[in-house]
mmCIF file of C-alpha atoms in Angstrom:
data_model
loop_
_atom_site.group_PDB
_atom_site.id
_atom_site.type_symbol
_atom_site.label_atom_id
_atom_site.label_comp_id
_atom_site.label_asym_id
_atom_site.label_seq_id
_atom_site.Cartn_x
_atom_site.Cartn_y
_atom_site.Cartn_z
ATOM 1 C CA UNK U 7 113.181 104.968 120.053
ATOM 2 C CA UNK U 8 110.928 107.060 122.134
ATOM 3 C CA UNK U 9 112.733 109.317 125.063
ATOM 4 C CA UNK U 10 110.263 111.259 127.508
ATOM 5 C CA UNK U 11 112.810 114.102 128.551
ATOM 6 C CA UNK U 12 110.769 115.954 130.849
ATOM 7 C CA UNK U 13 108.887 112.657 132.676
ATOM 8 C CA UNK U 14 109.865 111.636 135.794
ATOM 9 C CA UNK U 15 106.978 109.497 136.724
ATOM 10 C CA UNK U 16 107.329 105.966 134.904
ATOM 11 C CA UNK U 17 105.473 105.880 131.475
ATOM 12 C CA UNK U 18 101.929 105.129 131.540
ATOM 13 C CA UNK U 19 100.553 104.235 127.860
ATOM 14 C CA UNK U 20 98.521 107.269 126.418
ATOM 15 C CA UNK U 21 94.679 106.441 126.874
ATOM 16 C CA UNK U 22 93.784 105.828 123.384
ATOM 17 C CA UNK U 23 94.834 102.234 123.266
ATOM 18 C CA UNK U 24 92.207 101.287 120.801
ATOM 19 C CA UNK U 25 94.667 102.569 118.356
ATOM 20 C CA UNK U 26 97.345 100.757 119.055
ATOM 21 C CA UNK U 27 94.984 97.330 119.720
ATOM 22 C CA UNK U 28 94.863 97.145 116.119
ATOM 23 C CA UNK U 29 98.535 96.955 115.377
ATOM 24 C CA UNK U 30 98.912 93.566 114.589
ATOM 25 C CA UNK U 31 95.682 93.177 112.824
ATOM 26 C CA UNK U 32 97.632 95.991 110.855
ATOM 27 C CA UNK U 33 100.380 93.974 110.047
ATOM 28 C CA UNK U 34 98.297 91.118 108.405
ATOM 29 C CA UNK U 35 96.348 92.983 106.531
ATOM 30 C CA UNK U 36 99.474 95.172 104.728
ATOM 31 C CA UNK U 37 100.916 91.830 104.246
ATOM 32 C CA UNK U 38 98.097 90.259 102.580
ATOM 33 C CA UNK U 39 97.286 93.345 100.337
ATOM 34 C CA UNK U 40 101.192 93.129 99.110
ATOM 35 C CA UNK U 41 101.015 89.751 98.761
ATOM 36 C CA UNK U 42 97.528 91.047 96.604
ATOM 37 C CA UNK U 43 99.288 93.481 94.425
ATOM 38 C CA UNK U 44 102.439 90.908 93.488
ATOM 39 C CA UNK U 45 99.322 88.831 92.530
ATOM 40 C CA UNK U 46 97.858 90.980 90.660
ATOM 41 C CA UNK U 47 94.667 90.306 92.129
ATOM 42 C CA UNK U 48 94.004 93.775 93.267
ATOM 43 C CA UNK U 49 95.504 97.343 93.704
ATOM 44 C CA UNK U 50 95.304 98.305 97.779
ATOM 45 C CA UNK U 51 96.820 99.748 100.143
ATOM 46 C CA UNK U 52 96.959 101.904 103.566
ATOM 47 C CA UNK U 53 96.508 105.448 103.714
ATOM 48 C CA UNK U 54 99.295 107.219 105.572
ATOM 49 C CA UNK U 55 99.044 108.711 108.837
ATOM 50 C CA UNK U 56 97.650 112.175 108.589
ATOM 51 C CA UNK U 57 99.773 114.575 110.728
ATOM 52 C CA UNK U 58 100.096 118.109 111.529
ATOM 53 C CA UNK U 59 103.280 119.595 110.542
ATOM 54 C CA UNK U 60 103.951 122.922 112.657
ATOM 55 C CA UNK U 61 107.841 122.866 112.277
ATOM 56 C CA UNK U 62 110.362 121.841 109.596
ATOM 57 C CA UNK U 63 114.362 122.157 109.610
ATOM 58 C CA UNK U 64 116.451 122.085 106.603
ATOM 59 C CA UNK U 65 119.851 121.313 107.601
ATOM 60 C CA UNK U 66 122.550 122.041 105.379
ATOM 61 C CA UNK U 67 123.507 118.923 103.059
ATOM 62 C CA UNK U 68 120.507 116.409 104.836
ATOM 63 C CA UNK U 69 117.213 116.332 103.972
ATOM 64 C CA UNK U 70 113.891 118.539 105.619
ATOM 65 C CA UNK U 71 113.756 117.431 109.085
ATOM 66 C CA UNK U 72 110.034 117.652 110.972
ATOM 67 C CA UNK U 73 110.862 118.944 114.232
ATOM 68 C CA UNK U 74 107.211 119.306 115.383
ATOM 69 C CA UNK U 75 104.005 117.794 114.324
ATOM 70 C CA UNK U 76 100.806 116.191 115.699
ATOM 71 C CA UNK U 77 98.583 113.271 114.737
ATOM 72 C CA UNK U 78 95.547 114.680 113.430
ATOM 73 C CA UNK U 79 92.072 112.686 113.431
ATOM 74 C CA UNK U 80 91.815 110.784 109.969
ATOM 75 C CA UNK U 81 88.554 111.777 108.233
ATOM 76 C CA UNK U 82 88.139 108.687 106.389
ATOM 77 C CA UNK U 83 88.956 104.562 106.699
ATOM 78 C CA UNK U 84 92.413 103.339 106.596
ATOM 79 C CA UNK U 85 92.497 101.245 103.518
ATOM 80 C CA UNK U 86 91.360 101.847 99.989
ATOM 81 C CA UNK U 87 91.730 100.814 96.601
ATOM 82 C CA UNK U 88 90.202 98.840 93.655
ATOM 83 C CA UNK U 89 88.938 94.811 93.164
ATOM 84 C CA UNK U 90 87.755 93.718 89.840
ATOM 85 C CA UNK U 91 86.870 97.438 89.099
ATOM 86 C CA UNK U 92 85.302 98.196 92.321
ATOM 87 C CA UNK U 93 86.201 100.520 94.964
ATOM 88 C CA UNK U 94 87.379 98.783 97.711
ATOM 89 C CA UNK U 95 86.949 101.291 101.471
ATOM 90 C CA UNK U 96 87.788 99.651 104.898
ATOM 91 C CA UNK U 97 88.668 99.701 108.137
ATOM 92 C CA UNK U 98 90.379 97.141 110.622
ATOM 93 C CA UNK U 99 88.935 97.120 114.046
ATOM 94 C CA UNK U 100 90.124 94.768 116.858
ATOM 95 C CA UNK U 101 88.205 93.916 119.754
ATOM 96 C CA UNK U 102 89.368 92.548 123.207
ATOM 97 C CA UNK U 103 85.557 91.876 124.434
ATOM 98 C CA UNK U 104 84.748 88.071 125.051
ATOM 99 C CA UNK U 105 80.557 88.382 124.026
ATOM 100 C CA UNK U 106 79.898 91.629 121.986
ATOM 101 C CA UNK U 107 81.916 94.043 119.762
ATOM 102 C CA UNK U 108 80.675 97.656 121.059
ATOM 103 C CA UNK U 109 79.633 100.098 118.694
ATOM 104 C CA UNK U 110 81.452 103.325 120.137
ATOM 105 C CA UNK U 111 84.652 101.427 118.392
ATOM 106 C CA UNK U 112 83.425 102.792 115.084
ATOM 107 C CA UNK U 113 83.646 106.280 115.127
ATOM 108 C CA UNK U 114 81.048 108.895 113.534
ATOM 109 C CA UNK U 115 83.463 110.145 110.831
ATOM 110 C CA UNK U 116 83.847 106.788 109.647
ATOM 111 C CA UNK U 117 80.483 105.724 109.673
ATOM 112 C CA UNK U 118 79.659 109.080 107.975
ATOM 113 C CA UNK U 119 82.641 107.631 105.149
ATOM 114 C CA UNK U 120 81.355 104.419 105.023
ATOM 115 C CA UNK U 121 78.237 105.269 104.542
ATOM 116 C CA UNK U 122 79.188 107.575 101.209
ATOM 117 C CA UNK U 123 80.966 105.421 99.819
ATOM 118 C CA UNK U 124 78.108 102.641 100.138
ATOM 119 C CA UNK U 125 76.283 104.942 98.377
ATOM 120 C CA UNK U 126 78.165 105.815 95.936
ATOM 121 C CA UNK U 127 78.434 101.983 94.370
ATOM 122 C CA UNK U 128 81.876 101.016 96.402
ATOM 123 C CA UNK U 129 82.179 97.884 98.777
ATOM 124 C CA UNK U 130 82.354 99.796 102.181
ATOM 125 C CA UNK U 131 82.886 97.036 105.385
ATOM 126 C CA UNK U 132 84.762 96.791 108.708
ATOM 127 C CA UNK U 133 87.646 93.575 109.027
ATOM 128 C CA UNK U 134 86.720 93.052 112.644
ATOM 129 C CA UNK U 135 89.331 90.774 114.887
ATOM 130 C CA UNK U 136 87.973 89.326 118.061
ATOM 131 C CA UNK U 137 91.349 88.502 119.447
ATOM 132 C CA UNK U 138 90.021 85.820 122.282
ATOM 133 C CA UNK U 139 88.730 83.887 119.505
ATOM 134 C CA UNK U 140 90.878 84.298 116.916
ATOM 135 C CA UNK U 141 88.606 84.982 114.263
ATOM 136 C CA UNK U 142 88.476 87.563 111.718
ATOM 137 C CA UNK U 143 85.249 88.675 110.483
ATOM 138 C CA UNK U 144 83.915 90.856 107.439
ATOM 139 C CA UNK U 145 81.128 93.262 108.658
ATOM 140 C CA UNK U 146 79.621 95.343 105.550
ATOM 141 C CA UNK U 147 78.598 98.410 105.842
ATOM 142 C CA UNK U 148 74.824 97.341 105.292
ATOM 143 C CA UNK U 149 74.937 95.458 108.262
ATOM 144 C CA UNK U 150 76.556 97.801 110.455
ATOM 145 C CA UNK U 151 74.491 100.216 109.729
ATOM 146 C CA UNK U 152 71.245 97.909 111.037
ATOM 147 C CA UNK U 153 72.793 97.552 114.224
ATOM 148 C CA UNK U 154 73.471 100.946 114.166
ATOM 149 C CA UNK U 155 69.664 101.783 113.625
ATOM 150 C CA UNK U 156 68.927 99.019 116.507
ATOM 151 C CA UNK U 157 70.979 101.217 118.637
ATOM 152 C CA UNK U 158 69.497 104.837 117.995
ATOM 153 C CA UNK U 159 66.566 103.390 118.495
ATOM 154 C CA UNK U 160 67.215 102.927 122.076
ATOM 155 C CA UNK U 161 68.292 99.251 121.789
ATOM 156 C CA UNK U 162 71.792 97.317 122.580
ATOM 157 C CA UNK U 163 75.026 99.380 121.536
ATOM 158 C CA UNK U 164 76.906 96.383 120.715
ATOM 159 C CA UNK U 165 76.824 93.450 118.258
ATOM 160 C CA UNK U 166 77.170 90.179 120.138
ATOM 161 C CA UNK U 167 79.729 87.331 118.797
ATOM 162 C CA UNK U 168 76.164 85.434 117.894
ATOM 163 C CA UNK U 169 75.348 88.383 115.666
ATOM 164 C CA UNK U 170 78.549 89.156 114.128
ATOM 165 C CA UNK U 171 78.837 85.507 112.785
ATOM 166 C CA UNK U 172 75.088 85.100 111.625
ATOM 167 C CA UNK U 173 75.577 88.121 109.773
ATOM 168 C CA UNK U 174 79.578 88.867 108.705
ATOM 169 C CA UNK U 175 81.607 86.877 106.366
ATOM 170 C CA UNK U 176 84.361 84.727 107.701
ATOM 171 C CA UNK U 177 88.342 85.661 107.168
ATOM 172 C CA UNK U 178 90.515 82.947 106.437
ATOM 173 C CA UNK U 179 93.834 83.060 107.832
ATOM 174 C CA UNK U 180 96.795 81.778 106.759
ATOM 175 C CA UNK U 181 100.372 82.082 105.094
ATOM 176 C CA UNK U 182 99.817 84.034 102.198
ATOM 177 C CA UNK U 183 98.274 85.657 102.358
ATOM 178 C CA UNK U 184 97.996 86.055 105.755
ATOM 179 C CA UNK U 185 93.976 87.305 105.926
ATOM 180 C CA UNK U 186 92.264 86.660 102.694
ATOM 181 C CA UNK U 187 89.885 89.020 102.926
ATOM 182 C CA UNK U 188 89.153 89.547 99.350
ATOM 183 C CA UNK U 189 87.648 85.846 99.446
ATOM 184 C CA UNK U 190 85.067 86.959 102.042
ATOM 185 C CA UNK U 191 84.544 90.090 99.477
ATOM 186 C CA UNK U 192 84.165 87.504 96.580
ATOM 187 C CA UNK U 193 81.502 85.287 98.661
ATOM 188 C CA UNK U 194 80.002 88.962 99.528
ATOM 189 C CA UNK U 195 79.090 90.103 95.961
ATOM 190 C CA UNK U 196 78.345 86.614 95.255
ATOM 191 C CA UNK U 197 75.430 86.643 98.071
ATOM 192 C CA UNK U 198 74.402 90.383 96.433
ATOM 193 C CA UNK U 199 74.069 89.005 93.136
ATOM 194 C CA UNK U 200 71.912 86.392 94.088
ATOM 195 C CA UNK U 201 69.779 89.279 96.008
ATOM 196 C CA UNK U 202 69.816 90.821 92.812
ATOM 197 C CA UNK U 203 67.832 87.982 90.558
ATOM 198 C CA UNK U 204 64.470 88.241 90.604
ATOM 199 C CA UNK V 30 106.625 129.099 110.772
ATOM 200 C CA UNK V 31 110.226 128.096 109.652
ATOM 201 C CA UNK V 32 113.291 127.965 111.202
ATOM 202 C CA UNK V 33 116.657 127.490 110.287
ATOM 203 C CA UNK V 34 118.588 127.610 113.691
ATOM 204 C CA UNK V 35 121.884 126.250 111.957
ATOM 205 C CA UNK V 36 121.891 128.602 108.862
ATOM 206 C CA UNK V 37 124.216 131.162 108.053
ATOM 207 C CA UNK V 38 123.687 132.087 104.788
ATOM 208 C CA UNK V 39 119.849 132.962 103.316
ATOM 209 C CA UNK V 40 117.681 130.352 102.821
ATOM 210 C CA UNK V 41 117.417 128.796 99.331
ATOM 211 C CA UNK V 42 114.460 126.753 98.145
ATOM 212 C CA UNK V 43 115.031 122.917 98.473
ATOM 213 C CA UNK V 44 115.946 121.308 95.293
ATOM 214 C CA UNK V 45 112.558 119.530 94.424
ATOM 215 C CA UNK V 46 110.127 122.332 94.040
ATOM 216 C CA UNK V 47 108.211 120.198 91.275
ATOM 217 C CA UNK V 48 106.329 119.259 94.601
ATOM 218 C CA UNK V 49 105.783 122.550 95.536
ATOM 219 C CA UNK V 50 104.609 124.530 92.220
ATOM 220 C CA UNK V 51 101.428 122.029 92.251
ATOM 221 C CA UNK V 52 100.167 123.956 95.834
ATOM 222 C CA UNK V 53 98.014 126.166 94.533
ATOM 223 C CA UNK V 54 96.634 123.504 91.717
ATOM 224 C CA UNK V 55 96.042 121.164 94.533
ATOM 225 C CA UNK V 56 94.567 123.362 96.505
ATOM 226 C CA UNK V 57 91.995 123.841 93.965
ATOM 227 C CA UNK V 58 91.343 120.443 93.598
ATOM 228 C CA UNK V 59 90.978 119.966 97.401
ATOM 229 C CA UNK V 60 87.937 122.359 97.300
ATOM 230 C CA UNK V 61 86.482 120.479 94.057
ATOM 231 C CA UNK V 62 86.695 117.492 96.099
ATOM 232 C CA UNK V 63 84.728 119.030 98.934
ATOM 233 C CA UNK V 64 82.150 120.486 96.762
ATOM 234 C CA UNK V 65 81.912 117.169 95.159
ATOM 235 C CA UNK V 66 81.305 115.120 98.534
ATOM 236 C CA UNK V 67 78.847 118.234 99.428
ATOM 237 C CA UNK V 68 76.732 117.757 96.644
ATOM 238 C CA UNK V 69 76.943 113.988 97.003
ATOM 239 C CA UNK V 70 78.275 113.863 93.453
ATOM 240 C CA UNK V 71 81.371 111.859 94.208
ATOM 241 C CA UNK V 72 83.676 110.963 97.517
ATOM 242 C CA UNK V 73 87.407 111.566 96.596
ATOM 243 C CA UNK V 74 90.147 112.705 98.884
ATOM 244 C CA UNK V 75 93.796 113.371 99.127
ATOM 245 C CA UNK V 76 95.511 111.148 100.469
ATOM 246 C CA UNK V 77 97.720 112.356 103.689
ATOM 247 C CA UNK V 78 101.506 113.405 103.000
ATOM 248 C CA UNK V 79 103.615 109.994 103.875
ATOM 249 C CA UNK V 80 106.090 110.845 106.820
ATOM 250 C CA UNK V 81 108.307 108.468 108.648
ATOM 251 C CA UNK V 82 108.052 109.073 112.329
ATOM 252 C CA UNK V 83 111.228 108.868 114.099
ATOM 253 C CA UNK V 84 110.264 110.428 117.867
ATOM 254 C CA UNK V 85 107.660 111.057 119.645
ATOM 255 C CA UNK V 86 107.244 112.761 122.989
ATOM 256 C CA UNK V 87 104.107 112.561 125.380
ATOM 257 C CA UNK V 88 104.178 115.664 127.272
ATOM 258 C CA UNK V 89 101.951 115.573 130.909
ATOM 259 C CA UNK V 90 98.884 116.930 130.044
ATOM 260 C CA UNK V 91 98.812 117.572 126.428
ATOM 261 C CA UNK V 92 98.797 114.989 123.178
ATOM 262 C CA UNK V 93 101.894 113.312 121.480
ATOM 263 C CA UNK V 94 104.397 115.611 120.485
ATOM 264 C CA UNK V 95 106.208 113.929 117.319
ATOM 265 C CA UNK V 96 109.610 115.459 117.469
ATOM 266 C CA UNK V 97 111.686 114.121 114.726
ATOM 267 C CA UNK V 98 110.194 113.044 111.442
ATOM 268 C CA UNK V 99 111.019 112.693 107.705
ATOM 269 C CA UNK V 100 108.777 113.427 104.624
ATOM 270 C CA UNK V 101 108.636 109.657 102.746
ATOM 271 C CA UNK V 102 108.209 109.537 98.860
ATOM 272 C CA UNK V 103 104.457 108.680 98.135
ATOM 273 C CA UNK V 104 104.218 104.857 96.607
ATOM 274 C CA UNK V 105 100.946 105.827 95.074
ATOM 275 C CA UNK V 106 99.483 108.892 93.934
ATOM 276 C CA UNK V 107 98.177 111.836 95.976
ATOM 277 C CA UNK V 108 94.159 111.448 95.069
ATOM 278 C CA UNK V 109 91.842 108.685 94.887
ATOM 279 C CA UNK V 110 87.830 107.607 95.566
ATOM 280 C CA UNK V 111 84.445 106.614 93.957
ATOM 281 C CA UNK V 112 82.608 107.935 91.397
ATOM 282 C CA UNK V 113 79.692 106.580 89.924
ATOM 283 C CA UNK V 114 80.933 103.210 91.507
ATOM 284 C CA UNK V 115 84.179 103.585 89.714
ATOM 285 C CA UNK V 116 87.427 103.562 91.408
ATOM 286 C CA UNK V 117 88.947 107.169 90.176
ATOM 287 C CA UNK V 118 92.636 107.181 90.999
ATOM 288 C CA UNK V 119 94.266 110.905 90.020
ATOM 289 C CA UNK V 120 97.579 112.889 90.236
ATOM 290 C CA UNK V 121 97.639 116.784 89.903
ATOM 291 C CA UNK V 122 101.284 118.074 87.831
ATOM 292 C CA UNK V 123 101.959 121.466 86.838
ATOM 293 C CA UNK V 124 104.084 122.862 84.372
ATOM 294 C CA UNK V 125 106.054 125.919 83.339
ATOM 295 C CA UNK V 126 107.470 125.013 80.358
ATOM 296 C CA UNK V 127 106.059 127.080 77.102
ATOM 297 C CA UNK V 128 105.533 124.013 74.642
ATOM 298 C CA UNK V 129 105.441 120.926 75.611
ATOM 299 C CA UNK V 130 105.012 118.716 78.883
ATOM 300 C CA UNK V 131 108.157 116.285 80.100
ATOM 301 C CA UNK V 132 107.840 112.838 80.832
ATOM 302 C CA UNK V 133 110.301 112.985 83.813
ATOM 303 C CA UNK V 134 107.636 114.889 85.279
ATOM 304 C CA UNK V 135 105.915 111.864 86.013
ATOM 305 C CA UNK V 136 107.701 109.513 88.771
ATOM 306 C CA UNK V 137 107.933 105.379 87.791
ATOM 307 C CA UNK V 138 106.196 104.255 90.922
ATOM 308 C CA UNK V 139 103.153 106.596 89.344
ATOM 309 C CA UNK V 140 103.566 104.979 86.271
ATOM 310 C CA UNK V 141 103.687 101.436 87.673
ATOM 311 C CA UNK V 142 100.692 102.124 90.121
ATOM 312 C CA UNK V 143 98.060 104.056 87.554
ATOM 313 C CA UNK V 144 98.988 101.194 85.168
ATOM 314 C CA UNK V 145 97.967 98.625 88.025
ATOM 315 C CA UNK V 146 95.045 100.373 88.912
ATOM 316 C CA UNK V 147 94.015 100.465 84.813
ATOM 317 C CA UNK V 148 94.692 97.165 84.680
ATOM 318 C CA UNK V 149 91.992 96.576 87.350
ATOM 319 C CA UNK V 150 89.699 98.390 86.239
ATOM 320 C CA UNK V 151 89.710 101.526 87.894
ATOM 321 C CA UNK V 152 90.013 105.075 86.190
ATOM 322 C CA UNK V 153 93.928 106.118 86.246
ATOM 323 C CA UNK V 154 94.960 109.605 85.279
ATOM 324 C CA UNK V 155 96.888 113.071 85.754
ATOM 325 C CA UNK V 156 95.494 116.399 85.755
ATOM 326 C CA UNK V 157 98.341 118.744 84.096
ATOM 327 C CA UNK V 158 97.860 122.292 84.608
ATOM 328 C CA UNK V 159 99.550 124.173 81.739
ATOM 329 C CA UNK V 160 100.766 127.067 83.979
ATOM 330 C CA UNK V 161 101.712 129.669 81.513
ATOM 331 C CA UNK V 162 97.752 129.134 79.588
ATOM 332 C CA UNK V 163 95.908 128.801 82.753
ATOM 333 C CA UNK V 164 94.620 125.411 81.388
ATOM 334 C CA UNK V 165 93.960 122.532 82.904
ATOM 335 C CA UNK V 166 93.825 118.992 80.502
ATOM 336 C CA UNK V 167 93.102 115.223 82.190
ATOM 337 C CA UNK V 168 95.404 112.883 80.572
ATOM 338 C CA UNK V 169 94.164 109.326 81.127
ATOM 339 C CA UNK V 170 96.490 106.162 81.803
ATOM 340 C CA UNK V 171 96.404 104.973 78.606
ATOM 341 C CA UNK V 172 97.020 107.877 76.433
ATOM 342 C CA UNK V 173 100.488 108.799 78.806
ATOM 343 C CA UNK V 174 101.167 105.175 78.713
ATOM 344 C CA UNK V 175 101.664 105.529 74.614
ATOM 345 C CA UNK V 176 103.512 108.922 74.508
ATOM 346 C CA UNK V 177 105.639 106.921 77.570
ATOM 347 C CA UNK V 178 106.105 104.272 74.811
ATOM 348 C CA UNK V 179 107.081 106.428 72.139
ATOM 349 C CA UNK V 180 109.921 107.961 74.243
ATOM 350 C CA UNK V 181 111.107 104.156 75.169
ATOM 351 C CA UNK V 182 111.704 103.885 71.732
ATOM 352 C CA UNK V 183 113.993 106.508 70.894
ATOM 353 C CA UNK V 184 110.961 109.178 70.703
ATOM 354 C CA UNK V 185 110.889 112.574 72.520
ATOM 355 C CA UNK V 186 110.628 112.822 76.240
ATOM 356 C CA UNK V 187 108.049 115.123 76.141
ATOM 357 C CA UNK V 188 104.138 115.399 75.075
ATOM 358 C CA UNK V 189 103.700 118.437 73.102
ATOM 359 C CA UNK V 190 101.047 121.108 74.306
ATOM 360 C CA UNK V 191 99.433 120.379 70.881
ATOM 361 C CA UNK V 192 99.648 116.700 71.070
ATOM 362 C CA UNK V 193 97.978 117.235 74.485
ATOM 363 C CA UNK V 194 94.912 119.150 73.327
ATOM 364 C CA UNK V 195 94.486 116.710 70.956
ATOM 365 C CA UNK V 196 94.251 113.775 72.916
ATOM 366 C CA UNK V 197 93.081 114.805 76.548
ATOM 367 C CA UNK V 198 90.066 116.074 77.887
ATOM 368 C CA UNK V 199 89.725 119.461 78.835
ATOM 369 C CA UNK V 200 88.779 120.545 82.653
ATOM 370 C CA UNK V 201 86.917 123.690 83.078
ATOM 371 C CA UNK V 202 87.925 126.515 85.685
ATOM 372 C CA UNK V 203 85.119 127.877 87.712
ATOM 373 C CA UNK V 204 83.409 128.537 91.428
ATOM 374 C CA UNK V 205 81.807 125.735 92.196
ATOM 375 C CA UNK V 206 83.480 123.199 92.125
ATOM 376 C CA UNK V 207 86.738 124.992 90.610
ATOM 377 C CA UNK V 208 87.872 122.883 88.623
ATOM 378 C CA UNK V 209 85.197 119.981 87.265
ATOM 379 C CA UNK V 210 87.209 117.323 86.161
ATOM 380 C CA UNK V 211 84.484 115.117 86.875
ATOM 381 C CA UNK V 212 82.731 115.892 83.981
ATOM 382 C CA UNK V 213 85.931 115.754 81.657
ATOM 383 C CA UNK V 214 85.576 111.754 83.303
ATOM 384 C CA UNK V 215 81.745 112.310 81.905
ATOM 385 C CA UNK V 216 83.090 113.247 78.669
ATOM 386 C CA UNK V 217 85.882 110.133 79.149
ATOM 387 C CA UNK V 218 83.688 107.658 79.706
ATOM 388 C CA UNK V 219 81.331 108.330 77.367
ATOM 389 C CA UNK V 220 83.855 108.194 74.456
ATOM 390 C CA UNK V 221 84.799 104.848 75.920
ATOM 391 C CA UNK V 222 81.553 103.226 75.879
ATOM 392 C CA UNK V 223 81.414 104.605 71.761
ATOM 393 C CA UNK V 224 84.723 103.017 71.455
ATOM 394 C CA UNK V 225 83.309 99.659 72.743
ATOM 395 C CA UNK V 226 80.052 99.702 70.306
ATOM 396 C CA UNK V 227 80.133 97.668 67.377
#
C-alpha cells in the first residue's frame, strides 16, 4: 500500500524499528484482550495512534479525507482499561537481545506514566517479549523502577534474562487466548496481598 | 488550514456536527485533566482520535508523511484513567436543545462499553453540558442505563432537563481545574457507599 513517489534509491526501513519490533507482540495481545472482553473477564483495549492532522479534504458525496498528517509521540502506554475494578496501564515491549533487555527501550514519558499511575492505586507493568526465547514476561512497574534506580546510580542499564525471570511474572501462551496476561496479573496481586498480611 | 480543491460551490458543514459542538466542552475538560495530573490528584487522558491509515510516504530527510487517511468511529469512549485507584471511564456530550436531553445522543457501542466497564467495576459516565444554561451535570452508567430502559419500553427518548437535575451530580465551572467533575465523583461515591450501609 505504501508508494515512495519521489525515491529513487531502494527503500531503506525508517530507523525507528523498535516500533515496528513490537508488531506481532501487538497482534497477540489485541487478540487476547478481545478474546477478554467476549469473556467478560475484563474491559481493555489499545489506545489509537495519536497523529497530527495538518490537512483534511471533503470530497463531494465521500467522506473527510486526511490528506496530511504525522505520527506524533504518544504521551502515555498503549493499553488501558479495567480488571476486577482495577485500572489496568501497560505497555508491550519486544526485545531482540540474547542476555539483557536494555533500559533505553522504555522511554521517559512512559516511565513518567507508569509511574503515576502506580501511584495512583492502578496495576502499571511492561509485557516484555524476548523473541530468541520465546517467552513473555510481566515486569511491574515496582520492579522496573529498581532497576531503574540501579541504573542512575551509575550501575548496569539493562536487566539481564537472569533478572527479568527472578523478578517478572511468566506469560502463558497459547490459543485463546493467545497471551494470558491477566493470569500473571492474578498471581501478581496474589503475591501483593500476601506482602500485605502482617 | 482547509482545502477544498474539488469544490465549486461554498463549503457546508459535514453532516455530523454532534462531534463538533462538544470542542469547546472538551477542550475544557482537557485542561481539567492537566490540572488534575499537575496536582497529582488524578491521571486521566483523552484518548487519541481513531484514524485508519491508508498511505504513508517517507520523504529523504524528514519523518513519515501519512498521505491518505480516514477518521474511524471510536469503539470506546473519548476519556478514561485512575482516580483514587478507580478506573474512571467518561464521555463529554453537549446539547442545544431547550428542555430535555435525547437518547440518540448517545451512540450503542457507548452504551455497550460504559455498561462493560460498570459491570467491572470501574466508574462509567457522561458529562452533558446543557449549552443553552451553561451547566454542566455527570450522569453515571446506571442512572442513563434506566432512562435508556424506560425509552425501550415505549417511554420517551429523551431525559428531561428536570429529570436530569434530579438525578445527576452537578459539575462546577471554574479556573482551576475548569470544570471539577472529580469532586461531583466525590459527591458520587460517597452517596454510593450510604447506599451500601445497612
Amino acid at each position: 500500500m505504501i508508494r515512495y513517489p519521489t525515491r529513487k534509491t531502494p527503500y531503506r526501513r525508517p530507523k525507528q524499528h523498535t516500533a515496528n519490533r513490537g508488531m506481532a507482540l501487538e497482534k497477540l495481545i489485541n487478540e487476547s484482550n478481545r478474546h477478554y472482553r467476549e469473556h467478560n473477564r475484563a474491559v481493555i483495549h489499545k489506545k489509537p495512534t495519536p497523529v497530527q492532522i495538518v490537512n483534511v479534504d471533503y470530497p463531494r458525496r465521500s467522506k473527510a479525507k486526511i490528506t496530511e498528517a504525522y505520527y506524533r509521540r504518544p504521551s502515555t502506554t498503549d493499553y488501558n482499561g479495567v480488571y476486577r475494578g482495577r485500572y489496568v496501564d501497560f505497555d508491550v515491549k519486544e526485545t531482540h537481545e540474547r542476555n539483557a533487555y536494555p533500559l533505553k527501550n522504555v522511554h521517559a514519558h512512559q516511565i513518567e506514566h507508569l509511574r503515576a499511575v502506580s501511584e495512583h492505586g492502578g496495576l502499571a507493568f511492561l509485557l516484555v517479549r524476548l523473541a530468541h526465547l520465546d517467552e513473555v514476561l510481566l515486569l511491574p512497574y515496582e520492579v522496573l523502577s529498581g532497576y531503574l534506580e540501579r541504573a542512575a546510580r551509575g550501575g548496569r542499564k539493562s536487566i539481564t534474562f537472569k533478572e527479568l525471570r527472578a523478578s517478572c511474572l511468566p506469560v502463558a501462551e497459547g490459543i485463546a487466548p493467545r497471551l494470558d496476561y491477566l493470569s500473571a496479573v492474578d498471581r501478581w496481586l496474589a503475591s501483593k496481598d500476601e506482602e500485605g498480611r502482617p
